[in-house]
PDB file of C-alpha atoms in Angstrom:
ATOM      1  CA  UNK H  23      27.935  -9.370   6.109  1.00  0.00           C
ATOM      2  CA  UNK H  24      24.538 -10.653   7.154  1.00  0.00           C
ATOM      3  CA  UNK H  25      24.409 -13.165   9.986  1.00  0.00           C
ATOM      4  CA  UNK H  26      23.099 -16.460   8.512  1.00  0.00           C
ATOM      5  CA  UNK H  27      21.278 -17.344  11.753  1.00  0.00           C
ATOM      6  CA  UNK H  28      19.522 -13.998  11.822  1.00  0.00           C
ATOM      7  CA  UNK H  29      18.598 -14.373   8.167  1.00  0.00           C
ATOM      8  CA  UNK H  30      17.225 -17.875   8.826  1.00  0.00           C
ATOM      9  CA  UNK H  31      15.144 -16.494  11.693  1.00  0.00           C
ATOM     10  CA  UNK H  32      13.795 -13.731   9.490  1.00  0.00           C
ATOM     11  CA  UNK H  33      12.939 -16.285   6.813  1.00  0.00           C
ATOM     12  CA  UNK H  34      11.020 -18.404   9.352  1.00  0.00           C
ATOM     13  CA  UNK H  35       9.129 -15.355  10.586  1.00  0.00           C
ATOM     14  CA  UNK H  36       8.345 -14.325   7.011  1.00  0.00           C
ATOM     15  CA  UNK H  37       7.049 -17.823   6.253  1.00  0.00           C
ATOM     16  CA  UNK H  38       4.793 -17.696   9.317  1.00  0.00           C
ATOM     17  CA  UNK H  39       3.521 -14.282   8.277  1.00  0.00           C
ATOM     18  CA  UNK H  40       2.894 -15.560   4.752  1.00  0.00           C
ATOM     19  CA  UNK H  41       0.847 -18.459   6.150  1.00  0.00           C
ATOM     20  CA  UNK H  42      -1.166 -16.065   8.316  1.00  0.00           C
ATOM     21  CA  UNK H  43      -1.789 -13.761   5.358  1.00  0.00           C
ATOM     22  CA  UNK H  44      -2.891 -16.690   3.201  1.00  0.00           C
ATOM     23  CA  UNK H  45      -5.320 -17.823   5.910  1.00  0.00           C
ATOM     24  CA  UNK H  46      -6.714 -14.293   6.171  1.00  0.00           C
ATOM     25  CA  UNK H  47      -7.130 -14.174   2.390  1.00  0.00           C
ATOM     26  CA  UNK H  48      -8.946 -17.515   2.430  1.00  0.00           C
ATOM     27  CA  UNK H  49     -11.269 -16.334   5.213  1.00  0.00           C
ATOM     28  CA  UNK H  50     -12.125 -13.099   3.402  1.00  0.00           C
ATOM     29  CA  UNK H  51     -12.691 -15.022   0.174  1.00  0.00           C
ATOM     30  CA  UNK H  52     -15.161 -17.287   1.992  1.00  0.00           C
ATOM     31  CA  UNK H  53     -16.956 -14.219   3.378  1.00  0.00           C
ATOM     32  CA  UNK H  54     -17.126 -12.682  -0.088  1.00  0.00           C
ATOM     33  CA  UNK H  55     -18.499 -15.894  -1.583  1.00  0.00           C
ATOM     34  CA  UNK H  56     -21.133 -16.077   1.164  1.00  0.00           C
ATOM     35  CA  UNK H  57     -22.185 -12.470   0.502  1.00  0.00           C
ATOM     36  CA  UNK H  58     -22.423 -13.213  -3.217  1.00  0.00           C
ATOM     37  CA  UNK H  59     -24.478 -16.353  -2.510  1.00  0.00           C
ATOM     38  CA  UNK H  60     -26.916 -14.380  -0.322  1.00  0.00           C
ATOM     39  CA  UNK H  61     -27.366 -11.794  -3.059  1.00  0.00           C
ATOM     40  CA  UNK H  62     -27.981 -14.469  -5.692  1.00  0.00           C
ATOM     41  CA  UNK H  63     -30.500 -16.238  -3.440  1.00  0.00           C
ATOM     42  CA  UNK H  64     -32.379 -12.965  -2.988  1.00  0.00           C
ATOM     43  CA  UNK H  65     -32.426 -12.385  -6.746  1.00  0.00           C
ATOM     44  CA  UNK H  66     -33.713 -15.915  -7.300  1.00  0.00           C
ATOM     45  CA  UNK H  67     -36.475 -15.416  -4.725  1.00  0.00           C
ATOM     46  CA  UNK H  68     -37.474 -12.139  -6.387  1.00  0.00           C
ATOM     47  CA  UNK H  69     -37.704 -13.804  -9.806  1.00  0.00           C
ATOM     48  CA  UNK H  70     -39.811 -16.646  -8.396  1.00  0.00           C
ATOM     49  CA  UNK H  71     -42.125 -14.175  -6.661  1.00  0.00           C
ATOM     50  CA  UNK H  72     -42.554 -12.120  -9.839  1.00  0.00           C
ATOM     51  CA  UNK H  73     -43.345 -15.188 -11.905  1.00  0.00           C
ATOM     52  CA  UNK H  74     -45.890 -16.345  -9.299  1.00  0.00           C
ATOM     53  CA  UNK H  75     -47.591 -12.943  -9.431  1.00  0.00           C
ATOM     54  CA  UNK H  76     -48.088 -12.908 -13.200  1.00  0.00           C
ATOM     55  CA  UNK H  77     -51.745 -12.766 -14.116  1.00  0.00           C
ATOM     56  CA  UNK H  78     -52.938 -12.406 -10.521  1.00  0.00           C
ATOM     57  CA  UNK H  79     -55.405  -9.543 -10.070  1.00  0.00           C
ATOM     58  CA  UNK H  80     -56.248  -9.968  -6.384  1.00  0.00           C
ATOM     59  CA  UNK H  81     -55.641  -6.550  -4.760  1.00  0.00           C
ATOM     60  CA  UNK H  82     -54.415  -8.043  -1.478  1.00  0.00           C
ATOM     61  CA  UNK H  83     -51.975 -10.280  -3.314  1.00  0.00           C
ATOM     62  CA  UNK H  84     -50.727  -7.378  -5.450  1.00  0.00           C
ATOM     63  CA  UNK H  85     -50.253  -5.227  -2.326  1.00  0.00           C
ATOM     64  CA  UNK H  86     -48.293  -8.028  -0.677  1.00  0.00           C
ATOM     65  CA  UNK H  87     -46.263  -8.401  -3.855  1.00  0.00           C
ATOM     66  CA  UNK H  88     -45.441  -4.675  -3.842  1.00  0.00           C
ATOM     67  CA  UNK H  89     -44.400  -4.868  -0.203  1.00  0.00           C
ATOM     68  CA  UNK H  90     -42.185  -7.834  -0.968  1.00  0.00           C
ATOM     69  CA  UNK H  91     -40.643  -5.982  -3.922  1.00  0.00           C
ATOM     70  CA  UNK H  92     -39.821  -3.014  -1.658  1.00  0.00           C
ATOM     71  CA  UNK H  93     -38.295  -5.347   0.931  1.00  0.00           C
ATOM     72  CA  UNK H  94     -36.249  -7.070  -1.792  1.00  0.00           C
ATOM     73  CA  UNK H  95     -34.956  -3.705  -3.024  1.00  0.00           C
ATOM     74  CA  UNK H  96     -33.955  -2.633   0.495  1.00  0.00           C
ATOM     75  CA  UNK H  97     -32.368  -5.995   1.254  1.00  0.00           C
ATOM     76  CA  UNK H  98     -30.562  -5.952  -2.091  1.00  0.00           C
ATOM     77  CA  UNK H  99     -29.059  -2.593  -1.198  1.00  0.00           C
ATOM     78  CA  UNK H 100     -27.725  -3.973   2.104  1.00  0.00           C
ATOM     79  CA  UNK H 101     -26.418  -7.168   0.503  1.00  0.00           C
ATOM     80  CA  UNK H 102     -24.758  -5.240  -2.318  1.00  0.00           C
ATOM     81  CA  UNK H 103     -22.990  -3.078   0.246  1.00  0.00           C
ATOM     82  CA  UNK H 104     -21.889  -6.217   2.135  1.00  0.00           C
ATOM     83  CA  UNK H 105     -20.568  -7.678  -1.110  1.00  0.00           C
ATOM     84  CA  UNK H 106     -18.671  -4.483  -1.935  1.00  0.00           C
ATOM     85  CA  UNK H 107     -17.062  -4.437   1.511  1.00  0.00           C
ATOM     86  CA  UNK H 108     -16.140  -8.112   1.261  1.00  0.00           C
ATOM     87  CA  UNK H 109     -14.672  -7.567  -2.206  1.00  0.00           C
ATOM     88  CA  UNK H 110     -12.498  -4.708  -0.973  1.00  0.00           C
ATOM     89  CA  UNK H 111     -11.316  -6.790   1.986  1.00  0.00           C
ATOM     90  CA  UNK H 112     -10.334  -9.603  -0.373  1.00  0.00           C
ATOM     91  CA  UNK H 113      -8.308  -7.097  -2.400  1.00  0.00           C
ATOM     92  CA  UNK H 114      -6.536  -5.873   0.751  1.00  0.00           C
ATOM     93  CA  UNK H 115      -5.734  -9.420   1.877  1.00  0.00           C
ATOM     94  CA  UNK H 116      -4.590 -10.369  -1.622  1.00  0.00           C
ATOM     95  CA  UNK H 117      -2.126  -7.452  -1.566  1.00  0.00           C
ATOM     96  CA  UNK H 118      -0.866  -8.506   1.875  1.00  0.00           C
ATOM     97  CA  UNK H 119      -0.392 -12.079   0.708  1.00  0.00           C
ATOM     98  CA  UNK H 120       1.486 -10.861  -2.371  1.00  0.00           C
ATOM     99  CA  UNK H 121       3.818  -8.795  -0.179  1.00  0.00           C
ATOM    100  CA  UNK H 122       4.377 -11.806   2.052  1.00  0.00           C
ATOM    101  CA  UNK H 123       5.249 -13.967  -0.936  1.00  0.00           C
ATOM    102  CA  UNK H 124       7.652 -11.308  -2.166  1.00  0.00           C
ATOM    103  CA  UNK H 125       9.247 -11.003   1.254  1.00  0.00           C
ATOM    104  CA  UNK H 126       9.772 -14.777   1.435  1.00  0.00           C
ATOM    105  CA  UNK H 127      11.226 -14.875  -2.069  1.00  0.00           C
ATOM    106  CA  UNK H 128      13.601 -12.014  -1.290  1.00  0.00           C
ATOM    107  CA  UNK H 129      14.791 -13.667   1.914  1.00  0.00           C
ATOM    108  CA  UNK H 130      15.224 -17.017   0.160  1.00  0.00           C
ATOM    109  CA  UNK H 131      17.230 -15.349  -2.612  1.00  0.00           C
ATOM    110  CA  UNK H 132      19.378 -13.581  -0.016  1.00  0.00           C
ATOM    111  CA  UNK H 133      19.946 -16.843   1.871  1.00  0.00           C
ATOM    112  CA  UNK H 134      20.941 -18.602  -1.356  1.00  0.00           C
ATOM    113  CA  UNK H 135      23.260 -15.777  -2.362  1.00  0.00           C
ATOM    114  CA  UNK H 136      24.838 -15.733   1.112  1.00  0.00           C
ATOM    115  CA  UNK H 137      25.336 -19.512   1.078  1.00  0.00           C
ATOM    116  CA  UNK H 138      26.997 -19.319  -2.345  1.00  0.00           C
ATOM    117  CA  UNK H 139      29.221 -16.465  -1.207  1.00  0.00           C
ATOM    118  CA  UNK H 140      30.253 -18.359   1.919  1.00  0.00           C
ATOM    119  CA  UNK H 141      30.986 -21.467  -0.170  1.00  0.00           C
ATOM    120  CA  UNK H 142      33.168 -19.420  -2.555  1.00  0.00           C
ATOM    121  CA  UNK H 143      35.059 -17.861   0.344  1.00  0.00           C
ATOM    122  CA  UNK H 144      35.571 -21.247   1.939  1.00  0.00           C
ATOM    123  CA  UNK H 145      36.729 -22.659  -1.387  1.00  0.00           C
ATOM    124  CA  UNK H 146      39.224 -19.798  -1.852  1.00  0.00           C
ATOM    125  CA  UNK H 147      40.427 -20.100   1.716  1.00  0.00           C
ATOM    126  CA  UNK H 148      41.095 -23.802   1.182  1.00  0.00           C
ATOM    127  CA  UNK H 149      43.235 -22.910  -1.805  1.00  0.00           C
ATOM    128  CA  UNK H 150      40.713 -23.978  -4.419  1.00  0.00           C
ATOM    129  CA  UNK H 151      41.222 -27.662  -3.687  1.00  0.00           C
ATOM    130  CA  UNK H 152      38.227 -29.946  -3.535  1.00  0.00           C
TER     131      UNK H 152
END
């Protein structure tokens, strides 16, 4: 038979781990959102720059515009990679949090089952009287 005190200790530890995993998931989600926001801001800046360049025939301006477009493409590559990494980290933390939830549920179910079993044994030992 499982020791109820040991099971209660395991349940407390599992709950602490679940809280830690949920905090890690929240932190990674914030990082992913920030990476997505940076990428969207870059895309918005690129659209604004393209619309400002329409109809302009000044060679210096067009050269600057080309340089900016190259910088945007390079920066977009970096930001896309950051977003991909952040997305994969969110997936990892989501899986950890799911395992933690499952662990807590399993321990709670075991504690409930053990309490019911102990109550039945106590009831039988007392001769079924209430």
